Amino acid sequence: MFDKLKKFLSTFDNLTKEKLAEIERHTSMVSLAKGDFFLKAGRICHQIGFVAEGIFRVYQLEDHQEITCAFAQENQFVVDLDSFNLHQPAREYIQALTEAHLIVISHRQLQNLFAELPEFMHLYQQILQKSLLDKLKIKNIFLAEEPTQRYEFFLTHYPDIIQRVPLIHIASYLGITPQSLSRIRKNLV
């Protein structure tokens, strides 16, 4: 499984075998069953997870209604950054929608890795920056587009998720009702 993280990291930096071995030494593997939580709101997020296999849903509860904020699939990270960095209770739930396997690093392990491998801090910042820019791009598209265009964007950019995630979660993510999503899907066929 660690080979998937190595391949991902190599898109940002050409790390030596020794540096990759040092990174691997600070990580561990976690497996979750479908429906299990990586994080629940109200708890402190103590680790970052790299999704080696599986799909996760990030959601919040608003007036007892689940609002899907994001999906994470293979080669992406799951974390509540505010909770992780500031050691405060998380506002989000991160739930496995499929069986999932993660490579995780705790806050303490990450700090140790920064101390032992200072250049990893730059790599970490590059990954965070790319993730933030990707989220902003999606948010801007969703704010500017009508529901049909949002769904078409989702189809184009996340074809694997469409096949593996319940439509109710996709509708929530798109900001529409499941009935509206059904109409959009019917009209596109």
N, CA and C atoms as an extended XYZ file, in Angstrom:
567
Properties=species:S:1:pos:R:3:atomname:S:1:resname:S:1:resid:I:1 pbc="F F F"
N         0.814       -1.202        0.000 N   MET     1
C         0.000        0.000        0.000 CA  MET     1
C         0.862        1.273        0.000 C   MET     1
N         1.998        1.219        0.696 N   PHE     2
C         2.828        2.414        0.783 CA  PHE     2
C         3.329        2.838       -0.598 C   PHE     2
N         3.405        1.904       -1.545 N   ASP     3
C         3.829        2.255       -2.903 CA  ASP     3
C         2.918        3.306       -3.527 C   ASP     3
N         1.629        3.274       -3.174 N   LYS     4
C         0.695        4.274       -3.706 CA  LYS     4
C         1.039        5.665       -3.181 C   LYS     4
N         1.400        5.748       -1.910 N   LEU     5
C         1.807        7.037       -1.358 CA  LEU     5
C         3.128        7.485       -1.962 C   LEU     5
N         4.067        6.572       -2.159 N   LYS     6
C         5.349        6.918       -2.796 CA  LYS     6
C         5.105        7.523       -4.176 C   LYS     6
N         4.250        6.873       -4.943 N   LYS     7
C         3.949        7.358       -6.296 CA  LYS     7
C         3.324        8.747       -6.237 C   LYS     7
N         2.397        8.950       -5.293 N   PHE     8
C         1.764       10.262       -5.134 CA  PHE     8
C         2.804       11.320       -4.770 C   PHE     8
N         3.645       11.028       -3.790 N   LEU     9
C         4.653       11.994       -3.353 CA  LEU     9
C         5.640       12.333       -4.459 C   LEU     9
N         5.913       11.363       -5.336 N   SER    10
C         6.873       11.598       -6.420 CA  SER    10
C         6.352       12.610       -7.440 C   SER    10
N         5.043       12.869       -7.444 N   THR    11
C         4.523       13.903       -8.356 CA  THR    11
C         4.878       15.303       -7.864 C   THR    11
N         5.284       15.418       -6.603 N   PHE    12
C         5.661       16.710       -6.028 CA  PHE    12
C         7.170       16.863       -5.893 C   PHE    12
N         7.866       15.758       -5.614 N   ASP    13
C         9.297       15.820       -5.338 CA  ASP    13
C         9.916       14.460       -5.633 C   ASP    13
N        11.154       14.481       -6.097 N   ASN    14
C        11.866       13.240       -6.375 CA  ASN    14
C        12.628       12.837       -5.110 C   ASN    14
N        11.968       12.072       -4.254 N   LEU    15
C        12.552       11.682       -2.974 CA  LEU    15
C        13.435       10.445       -3.128 C   LEU    15
N        14.526       10.435       -2.388 N   THR    16
C        15.411        9.268       -2.414 CA  THR    16
C        14.745        8.105       -1.686 C   THR    16
N        15.285        6.908       -1.903 N   LYS    17
C        14.772        5.717       -1.213 CA  LYS    17
C        14.897        5.872        0.295 C   LYS    17
N        15.971        6.496        0.723 N   GLU    18
C        16.191        6.691        2.159 CA  GLU    18
C        15.143        7.619        2.761 C   GLU    18
N        14.834        8.689        2.044 N   LYS    19
C        13.825        9.634        2.543 CA  LYS    19
C        12.435        8.994        2.544 C   LYS    19
N        12.137        8.232        1.516 N   LEU    20
C        10.849        7.527        1.476 CA  LEU    20
C        10.749        6.507        2.609 C   LEU    20
N        11.853        5.842        2.909 N   ALA    21
C        11.865        4.878        4.012 CA  ALA    21
C        11.632        5.597        5.342 C   ALA    21
N        12.188        6.789        5.477 N   GLU    22
C        11.990        7.584        6.697 CA  GLU    22
C        10.514        7.997        6.829 C   GLU    22
N         9.921        8.407        5.725 N   ILE    23
C         8.501        8.768        5.739 CA  ILE    23
C         7.656        7.548        6.114 C   ILE    23
N         7.946        6.420        5.487 N   GLU    24
C         7.186        5.199        5.759 CA  GLU    24
C         7.288        4.797        7.230 C   GLU    24
N         8.449        4.999        7.827 N   ARG    25
C         8.659        4.642        9.225 CA  ARG    25
C         7.725        5.407       10.163 C   ARG    25
N         7.283        6.587        9.736 N   HIS    26
C         6.407        7.424       10.564 CA  HIS    26
C         4.914        7.188       10.292 C   HIS    26
N         4.611        6.271        9.398 N   THR    27
C         3.209        6.039        9.047 CA  THR    27
C         2.750        4.663        9.523 C   THR    27
N         1.453        4.453        9.477 N   SER    28
C         0.881        3.142        9.765 CA  SER    28
C        -0.329        2.934        8.869 C   SER    28
N        -0.791        1.696        8.811 N   MET    29
C        -1.943        1.351        7.975 CA  MET    29
C        -3.195        1.233        8.844 C   MET    29
N        -4.309        1.708        8.304 N   VAL    30
C        -5.606        1.577        8.962 CA  VAL    30
C        -6.598        1.085        7.921 C   VAL    30
N        -7.391        0.093        8.290 N   SER    31
C        -8.456       -0.400        7.414 CA  SER    31
C        -9.794       -0.097        8.072 C   SER    31
N       -10.742        0.353        7.259 N   LEU    32
C       -12.077        0.661        7.744 CA  LEU    32
C       -13.107       -0.085        6.897 C   LEU    32
N       -14.155       -0.545        7.542 N   ALA    33
C       -15.266       -1.176        6.833 CA  ALA    33
C       -16.198       -0.079        6.309 C   ALA    33
N       -16.993       -0.427        5.355 N   LYS    34
C       -18.002        0.491        4.831 CA  LYS    34
C       -18.862        0.979        5.992 C   LYS    34
N       -19.014        2.298        6.090 N   GLY    35
C       -19.824        2.888        7.149 CA  GLY    35
C       -19.038        3.322        8.370 C   GLY    35
N       -17.799        2.839        8.519 N   ASP    36
C       -16.968        3.241        9.648 CA  ASP    36
C       -16.542        4.705        9.504 C   ASP    36
N       -16.236        5.319       10.631 N   PHE    37
C       -15.814        6.718       10.634 CA  PHE    37
C       -14.310        6.830       10.847 C   PHE    37
N       -13.690        7.663       10.031 N   PHE    38
C       -12.301        8.063       10.261 CA  PHE    38
C       -12.284        9.154       11.334 C   PHE    38
N       -13.336        9.982       11.336 N   LEU    39
C       -13.448       11.079       12.295 CA  LEU    39
C       -14.920       11.402       12.497 C   LEU    39
N       -15.273       11.734       13.728 N   LYS    40
C       -16.625       12.197       14.042 CA  LYS    40
C       -16.544       13.625       14.564 C   LYS    40
N       -17.543       14.423       14.209 N   ALA    41
C       -17.615       15.796       14.704 CA  ALA    41
C       -17.589       15.778       16.229 C   ALA    41
N       -16.926       16.770       16.807 N   GLY    42
C       -16.820       16.869       18.254 CA  GLY    42
C       -15.563       16.237       18.811 C   GLY    42
N       -14.912       15.402       18.019 N   ARG    43
C       -13.661       14.779       18.453 CA  ARG    43
C       -12.482       15.515       17.811 C   ARG    43
N       -11.328       15.379       18.390 N   ILE    44
C       -10.138       16.019       17.829 CA  ILE    44
C        -9.510       15.088       16.797 C   ILE    44
N        -9.173       15.643       15.656 N   CYS    45
C        -8.536       14.885       14.578 CA  CYS    45
C        -7.041       14.786       14.898 C   CYS    45
N        -6.581       13.569       15.188 N   HIS    46
C        -5.193       13.360       15.577 CA  HIS    46
C        -4.324       12.822       14.444 C   HIS    46
N        -4.934       12.557       13.269 N   GLN    47
C        -4.131       11.990       12.186 CA  GLN    47
C        -4.660       12.405       10.818 C   GLN    47
N        -3.745       12.358        9.874 N   ILE    48
C        -4.064       12.581        8.462 CA  ILE    48
C        -4.058       11.211        7.800 C   ILE    48
N        -5.033       10.971        6.922 N   GLY    49
C        -5.086        9.701        6.225 CA  GLY    49
C        -4.934        9.875        4.721 C   GLY    49
N        -4.046        9.106        4.132 N   PHE    50
C        -3.909        9.045        2.673 CA  PHE    50
C        -4.730        7.850        2.219 C   PHE    50
N        -5.688        8.083        1.329 N   VAL    51
C        -6.581        7.017        0.888 CA  VAL    51
C        -5.867        6.156       -0.150 C   VAL    51
N        -5.501        4.957        0.251 N   ALA    52
C        -4.874        4.005       -0.666 CA  ALA    52
C        -5.944        3.266       -1.455 C   ALA    52
N        -7.046        2.949       -0.786 N   GLU    53
C        -8.200        2.310       -1.440 CA  GLU    53
C        -9.459        2.777       -0.741 C   GLU    53
N       -10.494        3.052       -1.538 N   GLY    54
C       -11.785        3.386       -0.960 CA  GLY    54
C       -12.237        4.797       -1.259 C   GLY    54
N       -13.446        5.092       -0.774 N   ILE    55
C       -14.048        6.417       -0.940 CA  ILE    55
C       -14.602        6.862        0.411 C   ILE    55
N       -14.380        8.130        0.712 N   PHE    56
C       -14.872        8.741        1.935 CA  PHE    56
C       -15.795        9.899        1.611 C   PHE    56
N       -16.695       10.138        2.535 N   ARG    57
C       -17.582       11.293        2.451 CA  ARG    57
C       -17.289       12.177        3.652 C   ARG    57
N       -17.131       13.464        3.386 N   VAL    58
C       -16.962       14.455        4.433 CA  VAL    58
C       -18.289       15.198        4.517 C   VAL    58
N       -18.874       15.210        5.723 N   TYR    59
C       -20.155       15.903        5.842 CA  TYR    59
C       -20.293       16.582        7.191 C   TYR    59
N       -21.251       17.512        7.229 N   GLN    60
C       -21.598       18.215        8.447 CA  GLN    60
C       -23.087       18.032        8.703 C   GLN    60
N       -23.476       18.186        9.941 N   LEU    61
C       -24.896       18.156       10.299 CA  LEU    61
C       -25.384       19.591       10.455 C   LEU    61
N       -26.441       19.922        9.716 N   GLU    62
C       -27.085       21.233        9.825 CA  GLU    62
C       -28.565       20.989       10.031 C   GLU    62
N       -29.084       21.405       11.164 N   ASP    63
C       -30.491       21.172       11.515 CA  ASP    63
C       -30.850       19.696       11.375 C   ASP    63
N       -29.998       18.836       11.872 N   HIS    64
C       -30.174       17.378       11.857 CA  HIS    64
C       -30.184       16.793       10.443 C   HIS    64
N       -29.687       17.551        9.475 N   GLN    65
C       -29.602       17.076        8.095 CA  GLN    65
C       -28.133       16.960        7.703 C   GLN    65
N       -27.778       15.843        7.073 N   GLU    66
C       -26.402       15.632        6.628 CA  GLU    66
C       -26.157       16.398        5.333 C   GLU    66
N       -25.136       17.254        5.346 N   ILE    67
C       -24.752       18.036        4.173 CA  ILE    67
C       -23.369       17.569        3.740 C   ILE    67
N       -23.290       16.930        2.582 N   THR    68
C       -22.012       16.430        2.075 CA  THR    68
C       -21.178       17.590        1.566 C   THR    68
N       -19.980       17.736        2.118 N   CYS    69
C       -19.071       18.831        1.762 CA  CYS    69
C       -18.033       18.408        0.728 C   CYS    69
N       -17.650       17.125        0.769 N   ALA    70
C       -16.592       16.655       -0.125 CA  ALA    70
C       -16.574       15.134       -0.153 C   ALA    70
N       -15.922       14.629       -1.183 N   PHE    71
C       -15.608       13.209       -1.281 CA  PHE    71
C       -14.098       13.097       -1.384 C   PHE    71
N       -13.562       12.020       -0.866 N   ALA    72
C       -12.128       11.737       -1.018 CA  ALA    72
C       -12.016       10.299       -1.509 C   ALA    72
N       -11.201       10.117       -2.510 N   GLN    73
C       -11.006        8.785       -3.065 CA  GLN    73
C        -9.518        8.486       -3.121 C   GLN    73
N        -9.160        7.428       -3.791 N   GLU    74
C        -7.776        7.005       -3.876 CA  GLU    74
C        -6.868        8.179       -4.269 C   GLU    74
N        -5.711        8.231       -3.630 N   ASN    75
C        -4.687        9.255       -3.878 CA  ASN    75
C        -5.092       10.641       -3.400 C   ASN    75
N        -5.980       10.692       -2.426 N   GLN    76
C        -6.341       11.951       -1.781 CA  GLN    76
C        -6.211       11.766       -0.273 C   GLN    76
N        -6.275       12.882        0.437 N   PHE    77
C        -6.136       12.849        1.886 CA  PHE    77
C        -7.464       13.135        2.569 C   PHE    77
N        -7.630       12.563        3.763 N   VAL    78
C        -8.769       12.880        4.616 CA  VAL    78
C        -8.234       13.425        5.932 C   VAL    78
N        -8.785       14.573        6.328 N   VAL    79
C        -8.372       15.228        7.566 CA  VAL    79
C        -9.295       16.424        7.785 C   VAL    79
N        -9.535       16.775        9.015 N   ASP    80
C       -10.136       18.064        9.350 CA  ASP    80
C        -8.949       18.919        9.775 C   ASP    80
N        -8.471       19.758        8.867 N   LEU    81
C        -7.223       20.491        9.098 CA  LEU    81
C        -7.278       21.409       10.309 C   LEU    81
N        -8.396       22.092       10.517 N   ASP    82
C        -8.493       22.969       11.683 CA  ASP    82
C        -8.337       22.158       12.961 C   ASP    82
N        -9.041       21.051       13.029 N   SER    83
C        -8.962       20.206       14.211 CA  SER    83
C        -7.555       19.638       14.375 C   SER    83
N        -6.964       19.177       13.294 N   PHE    84
C        -5.630       18.575       13.316 CA  PHE    84
C        -4.568       19.584       13.767 C   PHE    84
N        -4.601       20.776       13.182 N   ASN    85
C        -3.575       21.778       13.468 CA  ASN    85
C        -3.778       22.491       14.795 C   ASN    85
N        -5.042       22.754       15.145 N   LEU    86
C        -5.330       23.566       16.327 CA  LEU    86
C        -5.751       22.742       17.541 C   LEU    86
N        -5.854       21.428       17.363 N   HIS    87
C        -6.268       20.517       18.450 CA  HIS    87
C        -7.615       20.936       19.041 C   HIS    87
N        -8.538       21.275       18.162 N   GLN    88
C        -9.879       21.634       18.597 CA  GLN    88
C       -10.872       20.625       18.035 C   GLN    88
N       -12.063       20.530       18.634 N   PRO    89
C       -13.038       19.546       18.142 CA  PRO    89
C       -13.385       19.764       16.668 C   PRO    89
N       -13.494       18.671       15.959 N   ALA    90
C       -13.828       18.711       14.528 CA  ALA    90
C       -15.280       19.132       14.338 C   ALA    90
N       -15.539       19.774       13.220 N   ARG    91
C       -16.908       20.134       12.844 CA  ARG    91
C       -17.469       19.144       11.835 C   ARG    91
N       -16.613       18.303       11.288 N   GLU    92
C       -17.020       17.417       10.201 CA  GLU    92
C       -16.939       15.953       10.607 C   GLU    92
N       -17.720       15.161        9.893 N   TYR    93
C       -17.649       13.711        9.959 CA  TYR    93
C       -16.921       13.254        8.705 C   TYR    93
N       -16.055       12.263        8.845 N   ILE    94
C       -15.393       11.660        7.686 CA  ILE    94
C       -15.697       10.167        7.759 C   ILE    94
N       -16.509        9.692        6.801 N   GLN    95
C       -17.041        8.335        6.841 CA  GLN    95
C       -16.647        7.561        5.587 C   GLN    95
N       -16.253        6.311        5.784 N   ALA    96
C       -15.942        5.429        4.654 CA  ALA    96
C       -17.247        5.008        3.979 C   ALA    96
N       -17.343        5.224        2.688 N   LEU    97
C       -18.521        4.799        1.923 CA  LEU    97
C       -18.313        3.435        1.288 C   LEU    97
N       -17.067        2.984        1.310 N   THR    98
C       -16.698        1.661        0.820 CA  THR    98
C       -15.691        1.091        1.820 C   THR    98
N       -15.352       -0.153        1.665 N   GLU    99
C       -14.214       -0.658        2.440 CA  GLU    99
C       -13.024        0.211        2.065 C   GLU    99
N       -12.207        0.558        3.057 N   ALA   100
C       -11.128        1.508        2.784 CA  ALA   100
C        -9.848        1.126        3.513 C   ALA   100
N        -8.736        1.494        2.885 N   HIS   101
C        -7.410        1.286        3.461 CA  HIS   101
C        -6.665        2.614        3.380 C   HIS   101
N        -6.149        3.036        4.521 N   LEU   102
C        -5.477        4.328        4.625 CA  LEU   102
C        -4.052        4.164        5.144 C   LEU   102
N        -3.203        5.082        4.719 N   ILE   103
C        -1.887        5.233        5.313 CA  ILE   103
C        -2.008        6.486        6.172 C   ILE   103
N        -1.797        6.355        7.470 N   VAL   104
C        -2.019        7.478        8.371 CA  VAL   104
C        -0.720        7.919        9.042 C   VAL   104
N        -0.721        9.197        9.379 N   ILE   105
C         0.377        9.774       10.148 CA  ILE   105
C        -0.254       10.656       11.221 C   ILE   105
N         0.181       10.453       12.448 N   SER   106
C        -0.360       11.238       13.553 CA  SER   106
C         0.301       12.613       13.586 C   SER   106
N        -0.305       13.507       14.340 N   HIS   107
C         0.247       14.851       14.491 CA  HIS   107
C         1.669       14.771       15.062 C   HIS   107
N         1.849       13.957       16.070 N   ARG   108
C         3.169       13.803       16.696 CA  ARG   108
C         4.173       13.231       15.696 C   ARG   108
N         3.769       12.205       14.950 N   GLN   109
C         4.666       11.611       13.953 CA  GLN   109
C         5.029       12.627       12.870 C   GLN   109
N         4.069       13.448       12.476 N   LEU   110
C         4.332       14.462       11.459 CA  LEU   110
C         5.353       15.473       11.967 C   LEU   110
N         5.209       15.906       13.205 N   GLN   111
C         6.173       16.850       13.785 CA  GLN   111
C         7.565       16.219       13.863 C   GLN   111
N         7.628       14.946       14.243 N   ASN   112
C         8.915       14.239       14.276 CA  ASN   112
C         9.526       14.155       12.886 C   ASN   112
N         8.689       13.897       11.884 N   LEU   113
C         9.168       13.807       10.505 CA  LEU   113
C         9.704       15.156       10.032 C   LEU   113
N         9.021       16.241       10.375 N   PHE   114
C         9.521       17.579       10.024 CA  PHE   114
C        10.898       17.817       10.642 C   PHE   114
N        11.090       17.365       11.877 N   ALA   115
C        12.375       17.569       12.565 CA  ALA   115
C        13.474       16.713       11.944 C   ALA   115
N        13.144       15.475       11.572 N   GLU   116
C        14.140       14.562       11.028 CA  GLU   116
C        14.403       14.762        9.542 C   GLU   116
N        13.409       15.273        8.842 N   LEU   117
C        13.497       15.448        7.397 CA  LEU   117
C        12.922       16.829        7.047 C   LEU   117
N        13.701       17.899        7.299 N   PRO   118
C        13.173       19.264        7.149 CA  PRO   118
C        12.557       19.567        5.780 C   PRO   118
N        13.064       18.952        4.722 N   GLU   119
C        12.512       19.219        3.391 CA  GLU   119
C        11.094       18.662        3.240 C   GLU   119
N        10.692       17.775        4.149 N   PHE   120
C         9.330       17.250        4.083 CA  PHE   120
C         8.305       18.343        4.380 C   PHE   120
N         8.688       19.352        5.167 N   MET   121
C         7.794       20.478        5.460 CA  MET   121
C         7.386       21.178        4.162 C   MET   121
N         8.351       21.377        3.256 N   HIS   122
C         8.047       22.013        1.964 CA  HIS   122
C         7.103       21.127        1.143 C   HIS   122
N         7.358       19.841        1.130 N   LEU   123
C         6.499       18.900        0.412 CA  LEU   123
C         5.083       18.932        0.980 C   LEU   123
N         4.973       18.920        2.296 N   TYR   124
C         3.678       18.987        2.978 CA  TYR   124
C         2.935       20.264        2.581 C   TYR   124
N         3.626       21.382        2.545 N   GLN   125
C         3.008       22.653        2.166 CA  GLN   125
C         2.553       22.640        0.711 C   GLN   125
N         3.323       22.008       -0.174 N   GLN   126
C         2.920       21.887       -1.578 CA  GLN   126
C         1.627       21.083       -1.706 C   GLN   126
N         1.535       20.000       -0.967 N   ILE   127
C         0.344       19.152       -1.005 CA  ILE   127
C        -0.864       19.919       -0.485 C   ILE   127
N        -0.688       20.630        0.627 N   LEU   128
C        -1.784       21.433        1.177 CA  LEU   128
C        -2.232       22.504        0.195 C   LEU   128
N        -1.273       23.165       -0.436 N   GLN   129
C        -1.598       24.220       -1.387 CA  GLN   129
C        -2.384       23.669       -2.578 C   GLN   129
N        -1.944       22.531       -3.112 N   LYS   130
C        -2.662       21.937       -4.237 CA  LYS   130
C        -4.079       21.538       -3.831 C   LYS   130
N        -4.228       20.960       -2.648 N   SER   131
C        -5.551       20.558       -2.165 CA  SER   131
C        -6.470       21.762       -2.008 C   SER   131
N        -5.932       22.829       -1.451 N   LEU   132
C        -6.727       24.043       -1.268 CA  LEU   132
C        -7.151       24.631       -2.608 C   LEU   132
N        -6.235       24.708       -3.553 N   LEU   133
C        -6.567       25.254       -4.869 CA  LEU   133
C        -7.616       24.394       -5.577 C   LEU   133
N        -7.505       23.074       -5.450 N   ASP   134
C        -8.503       22.181       -6.050 CA  ASP   134
C        -9.884       22.420       -5.439 C   ASP   134
N        -9.943       22.566       -4.116 N   LYS   135
C       -11.225       22.814       -3.445 CA  LYS   135
C       -11.823       24.154       -3.855 C   LYS   135
N       -10.981       25.177       -3.955 N   LEU   136
C       -11.473       26.493       -4.373 CA  LEU   136
C       -11.999       26.463       -5.800 C   LEU   136
N       -11.325       25.748       -6.672 N   LYS   137
C       -11.767       25.633       -8.061 CA  LYS   137
C       -13.156       25.000       -8.117 C   LYS   137
N       -13.338       23.916       -7.392 N   ILE   138
C       -14.632       23.233       -7.378 CA  ILE   138
C       -15.705       24.132       -6.781 C   ILE   138
N       -15.390       24.789       -5.679 N   LYS   139
C       -16.372       25.666       -5.033 CA  LYS   139
C       -16.798       26.786       -5.975 C   LYS   139
N       -15.844       27.391       -6.676 N   ASN   140
C       -16.171       28.463       -7.617 CA  ASN   140
C       -17.050       27.962       -8.758 C   ASN   140
N       -16.770       26.769       -9.244 N   ILE   141
C       -17.596       26.197      -10.308 CA  ILE   141
C       -19.006       25.962       -9.789 C   ILE   141
N       -19.121       25.414       -8.583 N   PHE   142
C       -20.434       25.120       -8.023 CA  PHE   142
C       -21.232       26.389       -7.745 C   PHE   142
N       -20.567       27.475       -7.371 N   LEU   143
C       -21.270       28.736       -7.115 CA  LEU   143
C       -21.764       29.376       -8.411 C   LEU   143
N       -21.036       29.182       -9.494 N   ALA   144
C       -21.350       29.856      -10.750 CA  ALA   144
C       -22.282       29.064      -11.663 C   ALA   144
N       -22.414       27.784      -11.450 N   GLU   145
C       -23.147       26.942      -12.395 CA  GLU   145
C       -24.521       26.505      -11.862 C   GLU   145
N       -25.373       26.185      -12.801 N   GLU   146
C       -26.693       25.630      -12.495 CA  GLU   146
C       -26.517       24.156      -12.123 C   GLU   146
N       -27.517       23.560      -11.484 N   PRO   147
C       -27.409       22.159      -11.062 CA  PRO   147
C       -27.017       21.179      -12.168 C   PRO   147
N       -27.549       21.344      -13.363 N   THR   148
C       -27.216       20.420      -14.454 CA  THR   148
C       -25.734       20.502      -14.789 C   THR   148
N       -25.180       21.714      -14.831 N   GLN   149
C       -23.760       21.892      -15.133 CA  GLN   149
C       -22.887       21.350      -13.995 C   GLN   149
N       -23.353       21.515      -12.755 N   ARG   150
C       -22.601       20.964      -11.625 CA  ARG   150
C       -22.531       19.444      -11.726 C   ARG   150
N       -23.670       18.833      -12.079 N   TYR   151
C       -23.698       17.378      -12.209 CA  TYR   151
C       -22.795       16.931      -13.359 C   TYR   151
N       -22.841       17.641      -14.488 N   GLU   152
C       -21.981       17.292      -15.626 CA  GLU   152
C       -20.504       17.422      -15.247 C   GLU   152
N       -20.154       18.466      -14.490 N   PHE   153
C       -18.786       18.627      -14.009 CA  PHE   153
C       -18.412       17.441      -13.125 C   PHE   153
N       -19.314       17.074      -12.225 N   PHE   154
C       -19.071       15.956      -11.324 CA  PHE   154
C       -18.862       14.670      -12.123 C   PHE   154
N       -19.695       14.435      -13.119 N   LEU   155
C       -19.566       13.245      -13.972 CA  LEU   155
C       -18.202       13.193      -14.649 C   LEU   155
N       -17.778       14.338      -15.154 N   THR   156
C       -16.514       14.416      -15.881 CA  THR   156
C       -15.310       14.220      -14.970 C   THR   156
N       -15.345       14.839      -13.808 N   HIS   157
C       -14.183       14.836      -12.927 CA  HIS   157
C       -14.156       13.708      -11.901 C   HIS   157
N       -15.314       13.099      -11.636 N   TYR   158
C       -15.369       12.042      -10.626 CA  TYR   158
C       -16.172       10.834      -11.120 C   TYR   158
N       -15.827       10.293      -12.271 N   PRO   159
C       -16.630        9.181      -12.803 CA  PRO   159
C       -16.632        7.951      -11.897 C   PRO   159
N       -15.538        7.722      -11.167 N   ASP   160
C       -15.482        6.565      -10.259 CA  ASP   160
C       -16.446        6.720       -9.092 C   ASP   160
N       -16.572        7.935       -8.599 N   ILE   161
C       -17.434        8.165       -7.447 CA  ILE   161
C       -18.893        7.928       -7.806 C   ILE   161
N       -19.296        8.366       -8.988 N   ILE   162
C       -20.693        8.185       -9.432 CA  ILE   162
C       -21.089        6.717       -9.358 C   ILE   162
N       -20.173        5.828       -9.707 N   GLN   163
C       -20.476        4.396       -9.740 CA  GLN   163
C       -20.453        3.749       -8.353 C   GLN   163
N       -19.835        4.417       -7.361 N   ARG   164
C       -19.581        3.755       -6.088 CA  ARG   164
C       -20.241        4.410       -4.874 C   ARG   164
N       -20.973        5.490       -5.092 N   VAL   165
C       -21.536        6.260       -3.985 CA  VAL   165
C       -23.045        6.396       -4.162 C   VAL   165
N       -23.809        6.281       -3.078 N   PRO   166
C       -25.262        6.475       -3.189 CA  PRO   166
C       -25.609        7.872       -3.732 C   PRO   166
N       -26.613        7.928       -4.593 N   LEU   167
C       -26.994        9.185       -5.234 CA  LEU   167
C       -27.456       10.239       -4.227 C   LEU   167
N       -27.975        9.817       -3.098 N   ILE   168
C       -28.414       10.791       -2.091 CA  ILE   168
C       -27.242       11.645       -1.604 C   ILE   168
N       -26.058       11.046       -1.501 N   HIS   169
C       -24.869       11.798       -1.078 CA  HIS   169
C       -24.387       12.726       -2.190 C   HIS   169
N       -24.499       12.278       -3.419 N   ILE   170
C       -24.100       13.121       -4.556 CA  ILE   170
C       -25.033       14.323       -4.657 C   ILE   170
N       -26.338       14.092       -4.496 N   ALA   171
C       -27.304       15.197       -4.531 CA  ALA   171
C       -26.981       16.220       -3.452 C   ALA   171
N       -26.699       15.743       -2.247 N   SER   172
C       -26.351       16.639       -1.143 CA  SER   172
C       -25.110       17.452       -1.485 C   SER   172
N       -24.109       16.800       -2.057 N   TYR   173
C       -22.873       17.479       -2.447 CA  TYR   173
C       -23.135       18.552       -3.501 C   TYR   173
N       -24.029       18.249       -4.439 N   LEU   174
C       -24.352       19.195       -5.507 CA  LEU   174
C       -25.295       20.297       -5.042 C   LEU   174
N       -25.839       20.161       -3.837 N   GLY   175
C       -26.739       21.179       -3.301 CA  GLY   175
C       -28.146       21.107       -3.871 C   GLY   175
N       -28.569       19.894       -4.235 N   ILE   176
C       -29.906       19.708       -4.800 CA  ILE   176
C       -30.586       18.532       -4.099 C   ILE   176
N       -31.867       18.387       -4.341 N   THR   177
C       -32.591       17.268       -3.762 CA  THR   177
C       -32.351       16.010       -4.588 C   THR   177
N       -32.530       14.841       -3.991 N   PRO   178
C       -32.411       13.602       -4.764 CA  PRO   178
C       -33.384       13.558       -5.954 C   PRO   178
N       -34.581       14.133       -5.779 N   GLN   179
C       -35.558       14.162       -6.873 CA  GLN   179
C       -35.043       15.015       -8.040 C   GLN   179
N       -34.432       16.160       -7.716 N   SER   180
C       -33.861       17.009       -8.770 CA  SER   180
C       -32.735       16.286       -9.495 C   SER   180
N       -31.907       15.568       -8.742 N   LEU   181
C       -30.830       14.813       -9.372 CA  LEU   181
C       -31.399       13.742      -10.294 C   LEU   181
N       -32.453       13.081       -9.891 N   SER   182
C       -33.087       12.068      -10.750 CA  SER   182
C       -33.589       12.698      -12.049 C   SER   182
N       -34.214       13.884      -11.948 N   ARG   183
C       -34.690       14.571      -13.161 CA  ARG   183
C       -33.519       14.949      -14.073 C   ARG   183
N       -32.452       15.472      -13.489 N   ILE   184
C       -31.278       15.859      -14.279 CA  ILE   184
C       -30.706       14.644      -14.978 C   ILE   184
N       -30.562       13.544      -14.258 N   ARG   185
C       -30.013       12.325      -14.853 CA  ARG   185
C       -30.915       11.815      -15.974 C   ARG   185
N       -32.220       11.875      -15.780 N   LYS   186
C       -33.179       11.422      -16.792 CA  LYS   186
C       -33.078       12.303      -18.038 C   LYS   186
N       -32.977       13.620      -17.851 N   ASN   187
C       -32.890       14.550      -18.987 CA  ASN   187
C       -31.585       14.384      -19.769 C   ASN   187
N       -30.516       14.013      -19.080 N   LEU   188
C       -29.228       13.851      -19.763 CA  LEU   188
C       -29.158       12.553      -20.564 C   LEU   188
N       -30.001       11.587      -20.199 N   VAL   189
C       -30.018       10.321      -20.936 CA  VAL   189
C       -30.792       10.536      -22.202 C   VAL   189
